[in-house]
PDB file of C-alpha atoms in Angstrom:
ATOM      1  CA  MET A   1     -14.966 -53.014 -40.309  1.00 77.00           C
ATOM      2  CA  ARG A   2     -11.267 -52.165 -39.987  1.00 83.00           C
ATOM      3  CA  ILE A   3     -12.022 -48.415 -39.822  1.00 88.00           C
ATOM      4  CA  ARG A   4     -14.632 -49.035 -37.176  1.00 89.00           C
ATOM      5  CA  SER A   5     -12.440 -51.207 -35.232  1.00 87.00           C
ATOM      6  CA  LEU A   6      -9.432 -48.706 -35.241  1.00 88.00           C
ATOM      7  CA  ARG A   7     -11.863 -45.847 -34.175  1.00 89.00           C
ATOM      8  CA  LYS A   8     -13.267 -47.874 -31.325  1.00 90.00           C
ATOM      9  CA  ALA A   9      -9.859 -48.921 -30.214  1.00 88.00           C
ATOM     10  CA  ARG A  10      -9.058 -45.289 -29.772  1.00 89.00           C
ATOM     11  CA  GLY A  11     -12.259 -44.575 -27.805  1.00 91.00           C
ATOM     12  CA  TRP A  12     -13.509 -42.263 -30.418  1.00 92.00           C
ATOM     13  CA  SER A  13     -17.098 -41.669 -31.526  1.00 92.00           C
ATOM     14  CA  LEU A  14     -18.116 -41.650 -34.998  1.00 91.00           C
ATOM     15  CA  GLY A  15     -18.355 -37.961 -34.889  1.00 93.00           C
ATOM     16  CA  SER A  16     -14.977 -37.514 -33.531  1.00 93.00           C
ATOM     17  CA  LEU A  17     -13.368 -39.447 -36.304  1.00 93.00           C
ATOM     18  CA  ALA A  18     -15.497 -37.799 -38.927  1.00 93.00           C
ATOM     19  CA  GLU A  19     -14.462 -34.428 -37.644  1.00 94.00           C
ATOM     20  CA  ARG A  20     -10.861 -35.325 -37.659  1.00 93.00           C
ATOM     21  CA  ALA A  21     -11.027 -36.722 -41.127  1.00 93.00           C
ATOM     22  CA  GLY A  22     -13.084 -33.822 -42.491  1.00 94.00           C
ATOM     23  CA  ILE A  23     -16.119 -35.869 -43.699  1.00 92.00           C
ATOM     24  CA  SER A  24     -19.713 -35.962 -42.386  1.00 92.00           C
ATOM     25  CA  PRO A  25     -20.570 -38.591 -39.776  1.00 92.00           C
ATOM     26  CA  SER A  26     -23.285 -39.929 -42.002  1.00 92.00           C
ATOM     27  CA  GLN A  27     -20.697 -40.551 -44.830  1.00 91.00           C
ATOM     28  CA  LEU A  28     -18.325 -42.223 -42.286  1.00 91.00           C
ATOM     29  CA  SER A  29     -21.140 -44.414 -40.866  1.00 91.00           C
ATOM     30  CA  ARG A  30     -22.107 -45.622 -44.561  1.00 90.00           C
ATOM     31  CA  ILE A  31     -18.407 -46.349 -45.229  1.00 88.00           C
ATOM     32  CA  GLU A  32     -18.080 -48.310 -41.951  1.00 87.00           C
ATOM     33  CA  THR A  33     -21.242 -50.297 -42.688  1.00 86.00           C
ATOM     34  CA  GLY A  34     -20.426 -50.962 -46.192  1.00 82.00           C
ATOM     35  CA  HIS A  35     -23.305 -49.037 -47.620  1.00 84.00           C
ATOM     36  CA  ARG A  36     -20.967 -46.776 -49.449  1.00 81.00           C
ATOM     37  CA  ARG A  37     -17.849 -47.405 -51.472  1.00 82.00           C
ATOM     38  CA  ILE A  38     -14.804 -45.382 -50.039  1.00 82.00           C
ATOM     39  CA  SER A  39     -13.176 -42.939 -52.296  1.00 81.00           C
ATOM     40  CA  LEU A  40      -9.515 -42.387 -52.322  1.00 83.00           C
ATOM     41  CA  ASP A  41     -10.069 -38.757 -50.902  1.00 85.00           C
ATOM     42  CA  HIS A  42     -12.021 -40.240 -47.950  1.00 88.00           C
ATOM     43  CA  LEU A  43      -9.630 -43.143 -47.376  1.00 87.00           C
ATOM     44  CA  THR A  44      -6.559 -40.826 -47.387  1.00 89.00           C
ATOM     45  CA  ALA A  45      -8.343 -38.513 -44.894  1.00 90.00           C
ATOM     46  CA  ILE A  46      -9.454 -41.285 -42.624  1.00 91.00           C
ATOM     47  CA  SER A  47      -5.963 -43.038 -42.720  1.00 89.00           C
ATOM     48  CA  ALA A  48      -4.202 -39.674 -41.726  1.00 91.00           C
ATOM     49  CA  ALA A  49      -6.826 -39.157 -38.814  1.00 92.00           C
ATOM     50  CA  LEU A  50      -6.159 -42.779 -37.633  1.00 91.00           C
ATOM     51  CA  ASP A  51      -2.418 -42.296 -38.195  1.00 88.00           C
ATOM     52  CA  ARG A  52      -2.351 -45.434 -40.220  1.00 86.00           C
ATOM     53  CA  SER A  53      -1.005 -46.197 -43.583  1.00 83.00           C
ATOM     54  CA  LEU A  54      -3.335 -46.719 -46.527  1.00 79.00           C
ATOM     55  CA  ASP A  55      -2.153 -50.364 -46.856  1.00 76.00           C
ATOM     56  CA  GLU A  56      -3.129 -51.033 -43.249  1.00 77.00           C
ATOM     57  CA  LEU A  57      -6.634 -49.900 -43.997  1.00 77.00           C
ATOM     58  CA  VAL A  58      -7.075 -51.875 -47.264  1.00 74.00           C
ATOM     59  CA  GLU A  59      -5.138 -55.025 -46.693  1.00 71.00           C
ATOM     60  CA  SER A  60      -7.082 -58.175 -47.515  1.00 62.00           C
ATOM     61  CA  PRO A  61      -8.870 -59.538 -44.499  1.00 61.00           C
ATOM     62  CA  ASP A  62      -8.345 -63.034 -45.826  1.00 61.00           C
ATOM     63  CA  ASP A  63      -6.459 -64.742 -42.982  1.00 60.00           C
ATOM     64  CA  SER A  64      -7.991 -68.079 -43.365  1.00 61.00           C
ATOM     65  CA  ASP A  65      -4.516 -69.746 -43.668  1.00 65.00           C
ATOM     66  CA  VAL A  66      -2.571 -68.373 -40.667  1.00 74.00           C
ATOM     67  CA  VAL A  67      -0.054 -71.180 -40.650  1.00 81.00           C
ATOM     68  CA  ILE A  68       3.325 -70.255 -42.157  1.00 84.00           C
ATOM     69  CA  ARG A  69       4.539 -73.316 -43.923  1.00 85.00           C
ATOM     70  CA  PRO A  70       8.189 -74.093 -44.577  1.00 89.00           C
ATOM     71  CA  ASP A  71       9.768 -74.108 -48.044  1.00 90.00           C
ATOM     72  CA  ARG A  72      12.481 -76.879 -48.175  1.00 89.00           C
ATOM     73  CA  ASP A  73      15.427 -76.531 -50.584  1.00 88.00           C
ATOM     74  CA  GLU A  74      17.286 -79.903 -50.081  1.00 86.00           C
ATOM     75  CA  ALA A  75      19.900 -79.093 -52.779  1.00 83.00           C
ATOM     76  CA  ARG A  76      20.857 -75.810 -50.847  1.00 82.00           C
ATOM     77  CA  GLY A  77      20.336 -77.272 -47.334  1.00 86.00           C
ATOM     78  CA  LEU A  78      17.819 -74.608 -46.501  1.00 88.00           C
ATOM     79  CA  THR A  79      14.456 -74.663 -45.000  1.00 91.00           C
ATOM     80  CA  THR A  80      12.601 -71.125 -45.123  1.00 90.00           C
ATOM     81  CA  TRP A  81       9.718 -69.744 -43.248  1.00 90.00           C
ATOM     82  CA  LEU A  82       8.763 -66.620 -44.951  1.00 88.00           C
ATOM     83  CA  LEU A  83       7.302 -64.243 -42.101  1.00 86.00           C
ATOM     84  CA  THR A  84       6.432 -61.326 -44.240  1.00 82.00           C
ATOM     85  CA  LYS A  85       3.806 -61.512 -47.051  1.00 69.00           C
ATOM     86  CA  ASP A  86       4.601 -59.616 -50.138  1.00 62.00           C
ATOM     87  CA  ALA A  87       7.076 -56.887 -49.227  1.00 58.00           C
ATOM     88  CA  GLY A  88       7.212 -56.059 -45.487  1.00 55.00           C
ATOM     89  CA  PRO A  89       7.923 -52.598 -44.112  1.00 54.00           C
ATOM     90  CA  GLN A  90      10.183 -50.559 -46.329  1.00 66.00           C
ATOM     91  CA  GLY A  91      10.297 -53.346 -48.819  1.00 72.00           C
ATOM     92  CA  LEU A  92      12.041 -55.699 -46.434  1.00 81.00           C
ATOM     93  CA  THR A  93      11.593 -59.404 -46.170  1.00 83.00           C
ATOM     94  CA  VAL A  94      11.870 -61.210 -42.716  1.00 88.00           C
ATOM     95  CA  ALA A  95      12.398 -65.034 -42.775  1.00 90.00           C
ATOM     96  CA  LYS A  96      13.363 -67.662 -40.507  1.00 94.00           C
ATOM     97  CA  MET A  97      15.891 -70.163 -42.010  1.00 94.00           C
ATOM     98  CA  ARG A  98      17.259 -73.479 -40.977  1.00 95.00           C
ATOM     99  CA  ILE A  99      20.563 -74.144 -42.493  1.00 93.00           C
ATOM    100  CA  THR A 100      21.694 -77.890 -42.685  1.00 91.00           C
ATOM    101  CA  ASP A 101      24.453 -77.495 -45.323  1.00 84.00           C
ATOM    102  CA  GLN A 102      27.624 -78.034 -43.256  1.00 85.00           C
ATOM    103  CA  ALA A 103      30.756 -75.737 -43.336  1.00 80.00           C
ATOM    104  CA  GLY A 104      33.612 -77.106 -45.322  1.00 81.00           C
ATOM    105  CA  ASP A 105      35.497 -76.329 -48.379  1.00 78.00           C
ATOM    106  CA  VAL A 106      33.738 -73.502 -50.159  1.00 82.00           C
ATOM    107  CA  THR A 107      34.455 -72.663 -53.815  1.00 83.00           C
ATOM    108  CA  PRO A 108      34.224 -69.370 -55.373  1.00 81.00           C
ATOM    109  CA  ASP A 109      31.155 -70.692 -57.207  1.00 83.00           C
ATOM    110  CA  ASP A 110      29.504 -71.077 -53.784  1.00 86.00           C
ATOM    111  CA  LEU A 111      29.875 -67.438 -52.959  1.00 90.00           C
ATOM    112  CA  GLY A 112      27.058 -65.048 -54.045  1.00 87.00           C
ATOM    113  CA  VAL A 113      27.277 -61.252 -54.754  1.00 90.00           C
ATOM    114  CA  HIS A 114      24.467 -58.872 -55.100  1.00 85.00           C
ATOM    115  CA  PRO A 115      23.507 -55.309 -54.308  1.00 86.00           C
ATOM    116  CA  GLY A 116      22.285 -54.505 -50.907  1.00 84.00           C
ATOM    117  CA  ARG A 117      22.798 -55.576 -47.281  1.00 85.00           C
ATOM    118  CA  ASP A 118      21.952 -58.717 -45.299  1.00 88.00           C
ATOM    119  CA  TRP A 119      21.279 -58.975 -41.549  1.00 92.00           C
ATOM    120  CA  PHE A 120      20.719 -62.075 -39.413  1.00 95.00           C
ATOM    121  CA  THR A 121      20.700 -63.236 -35.922  1.00 95.00           C
ATOM    122  CA  VAL A 122      21.337 -66.820 -34.904  1.00 95.00           C
ATOM    123  CA  LEU A 123      18.496 -68.362 -33.117  1.00 95.00           C
ATOM    124  CA  SER A 124      20.201 -71.812 -32.501  1.00 95.00           C
ATOM    125  CA  GLY A 125      23.363 -73.493 -33.465  1.00 95.00           C
ATOM    126  CA  THR A 126      26.435 -71.751 -35.063  1.00 96.00           C
ATOM    127  CA  VAL A 127      26.638 -70.323 -38.501  1.00 95.00           C
ATOM    128  CA  VAL A 128      29.784 -70.116 -40.566  1.00 95.00           C
ATOM    129  CA  LEU A 129      29.663 -66.832 -42.627  1.00 95.00           C
ATOM    130  CA  TYR A 130      32.015 -66.879 -45.661  1.00 94.00           C
ATOM    131  CA  LEU A 131      32.650 -63.359 -46.401  1.00 94.00           C
ATOM    132  CA  GLY A 132      35.230 -62.669 -49.087  1.00 91.00           C
ATOM    133  CA  GLU A 133      38.407 -64.219 -47.723  1.00 91.00           C
ATOM    134  CA  ARG A 134      37.196 -64.222 -44.211  1.00 93.00           C
ATOM    135  CA  VAL A 135      35.495 -67.168 -42.302  1.00 94.00           C
ATOM    136  CA  ILE A 136      33.440 -65.879 -39.299  1.00 96.00           C
ATOM    137  CA  ARG A 137      31.671 -67.923 -36.798  1.00 96.00           C
ATOM    138  CA  VAL A 138      28.504 -66.470 -35.583  1.00 97.00           C
ATOM    139  CA  GLU A 139      27.178 -68.155 -32.483  1.00 96.00           C
ATOM    140  CA  THR A 140      23.626 -68.352 -30.977  1.00 95.00           C
ATOM    141  CA  GLY A 141      22.444 -64.894 -29.736  1.00 95.00           C
ATOM    142  CA  GLN A 142      24.901 -63.146 -31.988  1.00 95.00           C
ATOM    143  CA  ALA A 143      24.087 -61.042 -35.150  1.00 96.00           C
ATOM    144  CA  ALA A 144      25.747 -60.171 -38.306  1.00 95.00           C
ATOM    145  CA  SER A 145      25.329 -57.455 -40.964  1.00 93.00           C
ATOM    146  CA  PHE A 146      27.314 -57.038 -44.146  1.00 93.00           C
ATOM    147  CA  SER A 147      27.251 -55.536 -47.619  1.00 91.00           C
ATOM    148  CA  THR A 148      26.269 -58.186 -49.965  1.00 89.00           C
ATOM    149  CA  MET A 149      28.697 -56.911 -52.680  1.00 92.00           C
ATOM    150  CA  THR A 150      31.173 -58.855 -50.869  1.00 93.00           C
ATOM    151  CA  PRO A 151      31.149 -62.469 -52.008  1.00 94.00           C
ATOM    152  CA  HIS A 152      29.169 -64.448 -49.246  1.00 93.00           C
ATOM    153  CA  ALA A 153      27.763 -67.805 -48.286  1.00 91.00           C
ATOM    154  CA  LEU A 154      26.128 -69.283 -44.996  1.00 92.00           C
ATOM    155  CA  ARG A 155      26.682 -72.768 -43.745  1.00 93.00           C
ATOM    156  CA  SER A 156      26.005 -74.408 -40.416  1.00 94.00           C
ATOM    157  CA  ASP A 157      28.785 -75.796 -38.112  1.00 93.00           C
ATOM    158  CA  ARG A 158      28.565 -79.196 -36.653  1.00 88.00           C
ATOM    159  CA  GLY A 159      24.736 -79.526 -36.942  1.00 91.00           C
ATOM    160  CA  PRO A 160      21.756 -77.472 -38.028  1.00 94.00           C
ATOM    161  CA  ALA A 161      21.549 -73.743 -37.342  1.00 96.00           C
ATOM    162  CA  GLU A 162      18.454 -71.577 -37.222  1.00 96.00           C
ATOM    163  CA  ILE A 163      18.611 -67.771 -38.171  1.00 96.00           C
ATOM    164  CA  LEU A 164      16.173 -64.893 -38.322  1.00 95.00           C
ATOM    165  CA  VAL A 165      17.149 -62.931 -41.539  1.00 92.00           C
ATOM    166  CA  ILE A 166      16.177 -59.519 -42.844  1.00 89.00           C
ATOM    167  CA  LEU A 167      16.662 -59.014 -46.509  1.00 81.00           C
ATOM    168  CA  ASP A 168      15.918 -56.200 -48.831  1.00 72.00           C
ATOM    169  CA  HIS A 169      14.552 -56.761 -52.291  1.00 64.00           C
ATOM    170  CA  ASN A 170      17.810 -57.868 -53.845  1.00 58.00           C
ATOM    171  CA  GLY A 171      18.625 -60.306 -50.893  1.00 56.00           C
ATOM    172  CA  GLU A 172      15.111 -61.674 -51.136  1.00 53.00           C
ATOM    173  CA  ARG A 173      15.490 -62.468 -54.803  1.00 50.00           C
ATOM    174  CA  ASN A 174      18.970 -63.911 -54.416  1.00 55.00           C
ATOM    175  CA  HIS A 175      18.637 -65.963 -51.117  1.00 55.00           C
ATOM    176  CA  LEU A 176      14.940 -67.159 -51.315  1.00 58.00           C
ATOM    177  CA  HIS A 177      14.604 -67.507 -55.028  1.00 50.00           C
ATOM    178  CA  THR A 178      17.907 -68.718 -56.360  1.00 51.00           C
TER     179      THR A 178
END
C-alpha cells in the first residue's frame, strides 16, 4: 500500500514506476496488492525509483498509538518526550525535555562526560549549562552545541525550562537512560 501511495502521490502510472524500477507492470501490480512477496532486488529498485530509503518503504504501518507519552525521572528533575522512534535520521535522537532541577551548587559528580556532541534549543524558561568550569545561561529562543567530552550538566533557572534536544547514540544512552 505504501508503494502505491508514493507512486500515486507522484502522479505516476503503474507502468511508469515499473519502467523506472526495471520490473514488469504485472509484478509491480502483484506487489502493490499484496499478492506477491517483494524480493530485496525489487524493493531496492522500487525505493531507488521512488527516491525513498528502504526504511521508508518497509517501516511498520502500526501507528495505533500516535500519542507520545512523557517519561518522568523525578530523581533527576527531568520529563522526556522521545520524538523519534528507534534511531532517527543518521542515528540521531530528538527529544523534548522539561527540566525542573534548579541551578545551584553543582559538584563534579553531577557533571557527565561521554563521546559525541549535544545540541539543544530552549523552548521556554532559562537553562543553566554547566560546561567544565563555565556556567552559561541559555535563554528562550537560544541554542547551544558543545562537545560532550567536556564535563557538563543542565539545570533550570528560577522555574521549569523546556528544551528540544538532538542527541547522537552516546548522548541518548547517557542522557535518556542514565
